[in-house]
């Protein structure tokens, strides 16, 4: 078994070099060869015709009896699921004290489902594992080594542990093909791959499923018969479902699930097939050239449907489907149909991911490469488009900032806010004009500034008394104060001195800053940086998220 070569090769060399341990722990999923390899080890230890590499002959009487599971004095297989108590362990310990039936042989005890042994049974075996009799070998096979760790941690340090791997699809297909060749039966590659994927890495499960298909069909192994025996949903049905989800035909979800039930499909099997389909769609969307265990035609059809969805959509769909299995609610439910329908409806209603650059481009087209018309000189460097900045990850300046710089160099441009005809008569009036104008107001800060109290001082300065909260601390930031001075200078005709007073409670009749006001202020700032975004928000009813 090439998949378990890391185990078989180690044991072969241990037998050939006479360095066999007194206890082994074989761990791994069901049907991957743990008990089989334990028998091979027993054969190699007791085969009189063993070669120099440690390989048993497989033809002598000893090998035949061990491999066939027949009665053998020196090889004993024990099912720990039905012999799990302390009395059973004591009996095993007493039997192990007897010598092998012949000189040069080994007594091998194969304990299957070892995790079923009780803590007391492990304690009874601990002494014999610490001081094992000569030429006695224990092989413990388990699918859940963590239970042994919890029940009898000292046992693990007295065993050589080998972890068995799942078989790959190609290995299982190769083995099934060899079995069918011995039976003089033909099968299509697609049918064998369906069986291999269903076996989920277990060779024993794959052979059992193949035997089941052969019994039903009388010797014909084709994809249709395999799907009928296993109750699998055809790939065409999943493609039909993807079309329903992509076209948002919500009502057709109920019709689709109803047809599956009427045709006798197991909804749990359909659900597992849906998980596999979404996973393959995501892989193809991320890497169209990825290798999948699918016929070329099926891969091509899936790749075409994958192009309909963005990777983010497929990730969210797969996460939503996997959550149902993670909760375990599908198998516990007496009516899984409702859960499947709700899952598919959530997918059909799920919002689609759209790149901001594509959205803005579709609404108004890309802006000129040189920035806003009239905002730059002939020799000035073209400003970088904001959408290009998002796509490339560069630290490009926002468009409004680029326009402002260009206007300072080349005079007022068409998009620069017009200054009032006359300077403001007071600091409070200039304060209101500046906030209404919005130019240079720190993002997300306008609503807080409006709630502050502004008064003129006798020395020509302006006093600002904010409300208590995080905004009051931000108001003391030198950069924020400089932005306020520059903004007020536009409407006062001079640059005033600022005096920040202590935070005070809001006067009667004055409302505190609300979260909605902060969101609206932030949106207005975004609209100033990207005017086309306003149309997208209004037409698509978008919401500002944190």
Coordinates of C-alpha atoms in Angstrom, one line a residue:
X1 CA 0.0 0.0 0.0
X2 CA 1.9 3.0 -1.3
X3 CA -0.3 5.4 0.8
X4 CA 0.8 3.8 4.0
X5 CA 4.4 3.2 2.9
X6 CA 5.7 5.3 5.8
X7 CA 4.3 2.6 8.1
X8 CA 4.9 -0.6 6.1
X9 CA 8.5 0.3 5.2
X10 CA 9.4 1.1 8.8
X11 CA 7.9 -2.2 10.1
X12 CA 9.5 -4.2 7.3
X13 CA 13.0 -2.9 8.3
X14 CA 12.2 -3.4 12.0
X15 CA 11.4 -7.1 11.3
X16 CA 14.4 -7.6 9.1
X17 CA 16.8 -5.9 11.6
X18 CA 15.2 -7.7 14.6
X19 CA 14.2 -4.4 16.2
X20 CA 10.5 -5.0 16.7
X21 CA 8.9 -3.0 19.5
X22 CA 6.7 -4.7 22.1
X23 CA 3.7 -2.4 21.5
X24 CA 2.4 -0.5 18.5
X25 CA -0.5 2.0 18.2
X26 CA -2.0 2.3 14.8
X27 CA -4.2 5.4 14.4
X28 CA -6.2 6.6 11.5
X29 CA -9.7 6.8 9.9
X30 CA -11.7 3.7 9.3
X31 CA -10.9 1.5 6.3
X32 CA -7.3 2.7 5.7
X33 CA -5.6 -0.6 6.5
X34 CA -4.8 -0.6 10.2
X35 CA -5.9 -4.1 11.0
X36 CA -4.7 -5.4 7.7
X37 CA -1.1 -4.1 8.3
X38 CA -1.3 -5.6 11.8
X39 CA -2.0 -9.0 10.3
X40 CA 0.9 -8.5 7.8
X41 CA 3.2 -7.7 10.7
X42 CA 2.1 -10.9 12.5
X43 CA 2.6 -12.9 9.3
X44 CA 6.1 -11.5 8.9
X45 CA 7.1 -12.2 12.5
X46 CA 5.9 -15.9 12.3
X47 CA 6.6 -16.8 8.6
X48 CA 9.3 -19.5 8.3
X49 CA 10.0 -18.4 4.7
X50 CA 10.5 -14.7 5.4
X51 CA 13.0 -13.1 3.0
X52 CA 15.9 -10.9 4.0
X53 CA 13.9 -7.6 3.6
X54 CA 11.3 -8.8 6.2
X55 CA 8.6 -9.6 3.7
X56 CA 6.5 -12.7 4.5
X57 CA 6.0 -15.4 1.8
X58 CA 2.2 -15.3 2.0
X59 CA 2.0 -18.9 0.9
X60 CA 2.9 -21.0 3.9
X61 CA 0.4 -22.5 6.3
X62 CA 1.1 -19.9 9.0
X63 CA 0.6 -17.0 6.6
X64 CA -2.6 -18.5 5.2
X65 CA -4.2 -18.9 8.6
X66 CA -3.2 -15.5 9.9
X67 CA -4.3 -13.7 6.7
X68 CA -7.6 -15.6 6.6
X69 CA -8.4 -14.7 10.2
X70 CA -8.6 -18.4 11.1
X71 CA -7.6 -19.8 14.5
X72 CA -3.9 -19.3 15.2
X73 CA -2.3 -20.1 18.5
X74 CA 0.1 -17.3 18.4
X75 CA -2.0 -14.5 16.8
X76 CA -5.1 -13.3 18.6
X77 CA -7.5 -10.6 17.4
X78 CA -9.6 -9.0 20.1
X79 CA -12.5 -6.6 19.6
X80 CA -12.2 -4.0 22.4
X81 CA -15.8 -2.8 21.7
X82 CA -17.2 -6.1 23.2
X83 CA -14.2 -6.9 25.5
X84 CA -13.6 -3.6 27.1
X85 CA -13.8 -4.3 30.8
X86 CA -11.1 -4.8 33.4
X87 CA -11.8 -8.6 33.6
X88 CA -11.1 -8.9 29.9
X89 CA -7.9 -7.0 30.3
X90 CA -6.8 -9.2 33.1
X91 CA -7.5 -12.3 31.1
X92 CA -5.5 -10.9 28.2
X93 CA -2.6 -10.2 30.6
X94 CA -2.6 -13.7 31.9
X95 CA -2.7 -15.3 28.4
X96 CA 0.2 -13.1 27.4
X97 CA 2.4 -14.6 30.0
X98 CA 2.5 -17.9 28.2
X99 CA 5.3 -18.5 25.7
X100 CA 4.6 -18.9 21.9
X101 CA 3.7 -22.3 20.6
X102 CA 7.1 -22.8 19.0
X103 CA 10.6 -21.5 19.3
X104 CA 11.3 -18.6 17.1
X105 CA 7.7 -17.5 16.9
X106 CA 5.9 -14.4 18.4
X107 CA 2.6 -14.1 20.2
X108 CA 0.8 -11.1 18.6
X109 CA -2.3 -9.6 20.1
X110 CA -4.2 -7.3 17.8
X111 CA -6.7 -5.1 19.8
X112 CA -9.1 -3.4 17.4
X113 CA -11.2 -0.3 18.5
X114 CA -8.7 0.1 21.4
X115 CA -10.3 3.5 22.4
X116 CA -13.3 1.5 23.7
X117 CA -11.3 0.0 26.6
X118 CA -12.1 1.5 30.0
X119 CA -9.7 3.4 32.1
X120 CA -9.5 0.4 34.5
X121 CA -8.8 -2.0 31.6
X122 CA -5.9 0.2 30.5
X123 CA -4.6 0.3 34.1
X124 CA -4.6 -3.5 34.1
X125 CA -2.6 -3.6 30.9
X126 CA -0.1 -1.0 32.0
X127 CA 2.2 -3.3 34.0
X128 CA 2.6 -5.8 31.2
X129 CA 3.4 -3.0 28.7
X130 CA 6.0 -1.7 31.1
X131 CA 7.7 -5.1 31.5
X132 CA 6.5 -7.2 28.5
X133 CA 7.2 -10.9 28.3
X134 CA 9.7 -12.0 25.8
X135 CA 8.5 -12.4 22.2
X136 CA 5.0 -10.9 22.9
X137 CA 3.8 -8.0 20.7
X138 CA 0.7 -5.8 21.2
X139 CA -0.9 -3.9 18.3
X140 CA -3.6 -1.4 19.3
X141 CA -5.7 -0.1 16.4
X142 CA -8.0 2.9 16.9
X143 CA -9.8 5.7 15.0
X144 CA -9.8 8.0 18.1
X145 CA -6.4 8.2 19.7
X146 CA -7.5 11.3 21.7
X147 CA -9.8 9.1 23.8
X148 CA -6.8 6.9 24.8
X149 CA -4.9 10.1 25.6
X150 CA -7.8 11.1 28.0
X151 CA -8.3 7.7 29.5
X152 CA -4.7 6.4 29.8
X153 CA -2.0 8.9 28.8
X154 CA 0.9 6.7 30.1
X155 CA 0.0 4.0 27.6
X156 CA 1.0 6.3 24.7
X157 CA 4.6 6.6 25.9
X158 CA 5.0 2.9 25.9
X159 CA 3.8 2.4 22.3
X160 CA 5.3 3.2 18.9
X161 CA 2.6 5.3 17.2
X162 CA 1.9 5.3 13.5
X163 CA -0.7 7.6 11.9
X164 CA -2.3 6.1 8.8
X165 CA -3.4 8.5 6.0
X166 CA -6.5 8.5 3.9
X167 CA -6.2 7.1 0.4
X168 CA -6.3 9.5 -2.5
X169 CA -8.9 9.3 -5.2
X170 CA -6.4 8.1 -7.8
X171 CA -5.2 5.3 -5.5
X172 CA -8.7 4.1 -4.8
X173 CA -9.5 4.2 -8.6
X174 CA -6.4 2.2 -9.3
X175 CA -7.3 -0.4 -6.7
X176 CA -10.9 -0.7 -7.9
X177 CA -9.8 -1.1 -11.4
X178 CA -7.5 -3.9 -10.4
X179 CA -10.4 -5.7 -8.6
X180 CA -12.7 -5.3 -11.6
X181 CA -10.0 -6.6 -13.9
X182 CA -9.7 -9.7 -11.7
X183 CA -13.5 -10.1 -11.9
X184 CA -13.3 -9.6 -15.7
X185 CA -15.6 -6.6 -15.5
X186 CA -15.3 -3.2 -17.1
X187 CA -16.1 0.2 -15.6
X188 CA -15.8 3.7 -16.8
X189 CA -13.3 6.0 -15.2
X190 CA -16.0 8.5 -14.2
X191 CA -18.0 5.8 -12.3
X192 CA -14.9 4.7 -10.4
X193 CA -14.1 8.3 -9.5
X194 CA -17.6 8.8 -8.1
X195 CA -17.1 5.7 -5.9
X196 CA -13.7 6.9 -4.8
X197 CA -15.0 10.4 -3.8
X198 CA -17.9 8.9 -1.9
X199 CA -15.5 6.6 0.0
X200 CA -13.8 9.7 1.4
X201 CA -10.3 8.1 1.6
X202 CA -11.4 4.7 3.0
X203 CA -10.4 1.8 0.8
X204 CA -12.7 -0.6 2.6
X205 CA -15.7 1.7 2.1
X206 CA -14.8 1.9 -1.6
X207 CA -14.6 -1.9 -2.0
X208 CA -17.9 -2.3 -0.2
X209 CA -19.6 0.3 -2.4
X210 CA -18.2 -1.4 -5.5
X211 CA -19.6 -4.7 -4.4
X212 CA -23.0 -3.1 -3.8
X213 CA -23.1 -1.6 -7.3
X214 CA -22.0 -5.0 -8.8
X215 CA -24.8 -6.8 -6.9
X216 CA -27.4 -4.4 -8.1
X217 CA -26.4 -4.1 -11.8
X218 CA -25.2 -7.6 -12.3
X219 CA -21.8 -6.6 -13.5
X220 CA -22.3 -3.2 -15.2
X221 CA -20.5 -0.2 -13.5
X222 CA -21.5 3.1 -15.1
X223 CA -22.0 6.6 -13.6
X224 CA -25.8 6.3 -13.8
X225 CA -25.9 3.0 -11.9
X226 CA -23.4 4.3 -9.3
X227 CA -25.5 7.4 -8.6
X228 CA -28.7 5.3 -8.4
X229 CA -27.1 2.9 -5.8
X230 CA -25.6 5.7 -3.8
X231 CA -28.6 8.0 -4.0
X232 CA -26.4 10.8 -5.4
X233 CA -27.8 13.8 -7.2
X234 CA -26.8 14.3 -10.8
X235 CA -24.3 17.1 -11.6
X236 CA -26.9 18.6 -13.9
X237 CA -29.2 19.3 -10.9
X238 CA -26.5 21.3 -9.2
X239 CA -25.9 23.3 -12.3
X240 CA -29.7 24.0 -12.5
X241 CA -29.6 25.2 -8.9
X242 CA -26.7 27.5 -9.6
X243 CA -28.7 29.1 -12.4
X244 CA -31.6 29.6 -10.1
X245 CA -29.4 31.3 -7.5
X246 CA -27.6 33.5 -10.1
X247 CA -30.9 34.7 -11.6
X248 CA -32.5 35.2 -8.2
X249 CA -35.5 33.1 -9.0
X250 CA -36.5 32.8 -5.4
X251 CA -39.8 31.0 -5.9
X252 CA -38.1 28.3 -8.0
X253 CA -36.2 27.1 -4.9
X254 CA -39.3 25.5 -3.5
X255 CA -40.0 23.8 -6.9
X256 CA -36.4 22.6 -7.1
X257 CA -36.4 21.0 -3.6
X258 CA -39.9 19.6 -4.2
X259 CA -38.7 17.8 -7.3
X260 CA -35.7 16.3 -5.4
X261 CA -38.1 15.0 -2.7
X262 CA -40.6 13.6 -5.2
X263 CA -37.8 11.8 -7.1
X264 CA -36.7 10.1 -3.8
X265 CA -33.3 11.8 -3.3
X266 CA -31.9 12.0 0.2
X267 CA -31.6 15.7 1.1
X268 CA -28.7 15.0 3.4
X269 CA -26.8 13.5 0.4
X270 CA -27.9 16.4 -1.7
X271 CA -26.5 18.8 0.9
X272 CA -23.1 17.1 0.9
X273 CA -23.0 17.2 -2.8
X274 CA -23.8 21.0 -2.6
X275 CA -20.8 21.5 -0.4
X276 CA -18.6 19.8 -2.8
X277 CA -20.0 21.7 -5.8
X278 CA -19.5 25.1 -4.1
X279 CA -16.0 24.1 -3.0
X280 CA -15.1 23.2 -6.6
X281 CA -16.7 26.4 -7.9
X282 CA -14.6 28.5 -5.6
X283 CA -11.4 26.6 -6.6
X284 CA -12.2 27.1 -10.3
X285 CA -13.0 30.8 -9.7
X286 CA -9.7 31.4 -8.0
X287 CA -7.6 29.3 -10.3
X288 CA -9.3 28.1 -13.6
X289 CA -6.4 25.7 -14.3
X290 CA -6.7 23.9 -10.9
X291 CA -6.7 20.1 -11.1
X292 CA -10.1 18.5 -10.1
X293 CA -11.2 14.9 -10.1
X294 CA -13.8 15.6 -12.7
X295 CA -14.4 14.8 -16.4
X296 CA -13.4 17.6 -18.7
X297 CA -17.0 18.3 -19.7
X298 CA -18.1 18.6 -16.1
X299 CA -15.2 20.8 -15.2
X300 CA -15.9 23.1 -18.2
X301 CA -19.6 23.5 -17.2
X302 CA -18.6 24.3 -13.6
X303 CA -16.0 26.8 -14.8
X304 CA -18.7 28.6 -16.8
X305 CA -21.0 28.9 -13.8
X306 CA -18.2 30.0 -11.6
X307 CA -17.7 33.1 -13.7
X308 CA -21.2 34.3 -12.8
X309 CA -20.1 34.7 -9.1
X310 CA -17.4 36.7 -7.5
X311 CA -15.0 34.8 -5.2
X312 CA -16.5 36.7 -2.2
X313 CA -20.0 35.5 -3.2
X314 CA -18.8 31.9 -3.3
X315 CA -17.0 32.2 0.0
X316 CA -20.1 33.5 1.7
X317 CA -22.3 30.8 0.1
X318 CA -19.9 28.1 1.2
X319 CA -19.7 29.5 4.7
X320 CA -23.5 29.6 5.0
X321 CA -23.8 26.0 3.8
X322 CA -20.9 24.8 6.0
X323 CA -22.5 26.5 9.1
X324 CA -25.5 24.1 8.7
X325 CA -23.2 21.1 9.1
X326 CA -21.2 22.7 11.8
X327 CA -24.3 23.1 13.9
X328 CA -25.3 19.5 13.3
X329 CA -29.0 20.7 12.9
X330 CA -29.5 19.0 9.5
X331 CA -29.2 15.4 10.8
X332 CA -31.1 16.1 14.0
X333 CA -34.0 17.8 12.2
X334 CA -37.2 15.8 11.7
X335 CA -37.8 17.9 8.6
X336 CA -34.5 18.7 6.8
X337 CA -36.5 20.0 3.8
X338 CA -37.2 23.3 5.6
X339 CA -33.5 23.7 6.5
X340 CA -32.4 23.0 2.9
X341 CA -35.0 25.4 1.5
X342 CA -34.0 28.2 3.9
X343 CA -30.4 27.7 3.0
X344 CA -31.0 27.9 -0.7
X345 CA -33.3 31.0 -0.3
X346 CA -30.5 32.8 1.7
X347 CA -28.2 32.1 -1.2
X348 CA -30.6 33.4 -3.7
X349 CA -31.2 36.6 -1.7
X350 CA -27.6 37.1 -0.8
X351 CA -26.2 40.4 -2.0
X352 CA -23.7 40.2 -4.8
X353 CA -20.1 41.5 -4.4
X354 CA -19.4 44.4 -6.8
X355 CA -16.0 46.2 -7.0
X356 CA -16.4 49.9 -6.2
X357 CA -14.3 50.7 -9.3
X358 CA -16.7 48.8 -11.5
X359 CA -19.7 50.4 -9.9
X360 CA -18.4 53.9 -10.4
X361 CA -17.3 53.2 -13.9
X362 CA -20.8 51.8 -14.8
X363 CA -22.5 54.9 -13.4
X364 CA -20.4 57.7 -14.7
X365 CA -17.4 56.4 -16.5
X366 CA -13.8 56.8 -15.4
X367 CA -12.6 60.4 -14.8
X368 CA -10.0 61.9 -17.1
X369 CA -6.5 60.6 -16.4
X370 CA -5.3 64.2 -15.8
X371 CA -7.8 64.8 -13.0
X372 CA -10.7 67.2 -13.0
X373 CA -11.0 69.5 -16.0
X374 CA -9.7 73.0 -15.3
X375 CA -8.1 71.9 -12.0
X376 CA -4.5 71.6 -13.2
X377 CA -2.0 73.6 -15.2
X378 CA -0.6 72.3 -18.5
X379 CA 2.7 71.4 -16.8
X380 CA 1.3 70.1 -13.6
X381 CA 1.4 66.4 -12.8
X382 CA -1.9 64.6 -13.5
X383 CA -3.8 63.7 -10.3
X384 CA -4.3 60.0 -9.5
X385 CA -7.8 58.6 -9.8
X386 CA -9.3 57.3 -6.6
X387 CA -10.5 54.1 -8.1
X388 CA -7.0 53.5 -9.5
X389 CA -5.7 54.1 -6.0
X390 CA -8.0 51.4 -4.6
X391 CA -7.1 48.9 -7.2
X392 CA -3.4 49.2 -7.1
X393 CA -3.0 49.9 -3.4
X394 CA -1.0 53.1 -3.9
X395 CA -1.3 56.0 -1.4
X396 CA -2.9 58.4 -3.9
X397 CA -4.3 61.6 -2.5
X398 CA -8.1 62.0 -2.5
X399 CA -9.4 63.8 -5.6
X400 CA -10.7 66.8 -3.6
X401 CA -7.3 67.4 -2.0
X402 CA -5.6 67.2 -5.5
X403 CA -8.1 69.8 -6.8
X404 CA -7.4 72.1 -3.9
X405 CA -3.7 72.0 -4.4
X406 CA -4.1 72.6 -8.2
X407 CA -6.4 75.5 -7.5
X408 CA -3.9 77.1 -5.1
X409 CA -1.3 77.0 -7.9
X410 CA -3.5 78.0 -10.8
X411 CA -6.1 80.1 -9.3
X412 CA -9.7 79.2 -8.4
X413 CA -11.0 76.3 -10.5
X414 CA -14.6 75.6 -11.5
X415 CA -15.1 73.1 -8.6
X416 CA -13.6 75.2 -5.8
X417 CA -16.4 76.5 -3.5
X418 CA -17.2 80.2 -4.1
X419 CA -16.3 82.5 -1.3
X420 CA -19.0 84.7 0.1
X421 CA -19.3 88.2 -1.3
X422 CA -18.4 89.8 2.0
X423 CA -16.5 88.5 5.0
X424 CA -18.5 87.2 7.9
X425 CA -19.3 89.8 10.6
X426 CA -18.6 87.5 13.5
X427 CA -16.8 84.3 14.3
X428 CA -20.1 82.4 14.9
X429 CA -21.2 83.4 11.4
X430 CA -17.9 82.3 9.8
X431 CA -18.2 79.1 11.8
X432 CA -21.7 78.4 10.4
X433 CA -20.6 79.3 6.8
X434 CA -17.6 77.0 7.1
X435 CA -19.6 74.0 8.3
X436 CA -22.3 74.5 5.7
X437 CA -19.6 74.8 3.0
X438 CA -17.9 71.7 4.2
X439 CA -14.5 72.5 2.6
X440 CA -11.7 71.3 4.9
X441 CA -14.0 70.0 7.6
X442 CA -12.4 66.9 9.2
X443 CA -14.2 63.8 8.1
X444 CA -16.8 62.6 10.6
X445 CA -16.3 65.7 12.8
X446 CA -18.9 68.2 11.4
X447 CA -21.8 67.1 13.6
X448 CA -19.7 67.4 16.7
X449 CA -18.4 70.8 15.7
X450 CA -22.0 72.1 15.1
X451 CA -22.9 71.1 18.7
X452 CA -20.0 73.3 20.1
X453 CA -20.5 76.8 21.3
X454 CA -18.6 79.5 19.4
X455 CA -18.0 83.1 20.8
X456 CA -15.9 86.1 19.7
X457 CA -13.2 87.2 22.0
X458 CA -12.1 90.8 22.6
X459 CA -8.6 90.2 21.2
X460 CA -10.0 89.1 17.8
X461 CA -9.8 85.4 18.6
X462 CA -12.5 82.8 18.7
X463 CA -13.5 80.7 21.7
X464 CA -14.8 77.2 21.1
X465 CA -16.5 75.3 24.0
X466 CA -17.1 71.7 23.0
X467 CA -19.4 69.1 24.5
X468 CA -17.8 66.3 26.6
X469 CA -16.7 63.2 24.9
X470 CA -14.0 61.8 22.5
X471 CA -14.6 64.7 20.2
X472 CA -13.4 67.2 22.8
X473 CA -10.0 65.4 22.9
X474 CA -9.7 65.4 19.1
X475 CA -10.4 69.1 19.1
X476 CA -7.2 69.7 20.9
X477 CA -5.2 68.0 18.1
X478 CA -2.9 70.7 16.5
X479 CA -3.7 69.4 13.0
X480 CA -7.4 69.7 13.7
X481 CA -7.0 73.2 15.0
X482 CA -5.0 74.2 12.0
X483 CA -7.7 72.9 9.7
X484 CA -10.3 74.9 11.6
X485 CA -8.2 78.1 11.4
X486 CA -7.7 77.7 7.6
X487 CA -11.4 77.0 7.1
X488 CA -12.5 80.1 9.1
X489 CA -10.0 82.3 7.3
X490 CA -11.9 81.6 4.1
X491 CA -14.9 83.4 5.5
X492 CA -13.4 85.9 7.9
X493 CA -10.8 87.3 5.6
X494 CA -8.1 86.7 8.3
X495 CA -6.7 83.8 10.3
X496 CA -8.1 83.9 13.8
X497 CA -6.5 82.6 17.0
X498 CA -8.4 79.7 18.6
X499 CA -9.1 79.2 22.3
X500 CA -10.4 75.8 23.2
X501 CA -12.5 75.9 26.4
X502 CA -13.2 73.1 28.8
X503 CA -15.9 70.6 27.8
X504 CA -19.3 71.5 29.2
X505 CA -22.7 69.8 29.2
X506 CA -25.0 70.7 26.5
X507 CA -27.2 73.7 27.3
X508 CA -31.0 73.2 27.6
X509 CA -32.7 72.5 24.3
X510 CA -29.4 71.4 22.7
X511 CA -29.3 67.8 21.5
X512 CA -26.2 65.6 21.8
X513 CA -24.5 64.4 18.6
X514 CA -26.2 61.3 17.3
X515 CA -24.8 58.3 15.4
X516 CA -26.9 59.1 12.4
X517 CA -25.6 62.7 12.3
X518 CA -22.0 61.3 12.3
X519 CA -22.9 58.9 9.5
X520 CA -24.5 61.6 7.4
X521 CA -21.5 63.9 7.9
X522 CA -19.1 61.1 6.9
X523 CA -21.2 60.4 3.8
X524 CA -21.1 64.1 2.8
X525 CA -17.3 64.0 3.1
X526 CA -17.2 60.9 0.9
X527 CA -19.4 62.6 -1.7
X528 CA -17.1 65.5 -1.9
X529 CA -14.1 63.2 -2.5
X530 CA -16.0 61.1 -5.1
X531 CA -19.1 62.9 -6.5
X532 CA -20.2 59.8 -8.5
X533 CA -20.6 57.9 -5.3
X534 CA -23.7 59.9 -4.4
X535 CA -25.6 58.5 -7.4
X536 CA -24.6 54.9 -6.5
X537 CA -25.8 55.4 -2.9
X538 CA -29.1 56.9 -4.0
X539 CA -29.9 54.4 -6.9
X540 CA -28.8 51.3 -5.1
X541 CA -29.9 52.3 -1.6
X542 CA -26.5 51.6 -0.1
X543 CA -25.7 52.0 3.6
X544 CA -22.5 53.2 5.2
X545 CA -20.9 50.5 7.3
X546 CA -18.3 50.9 9.9

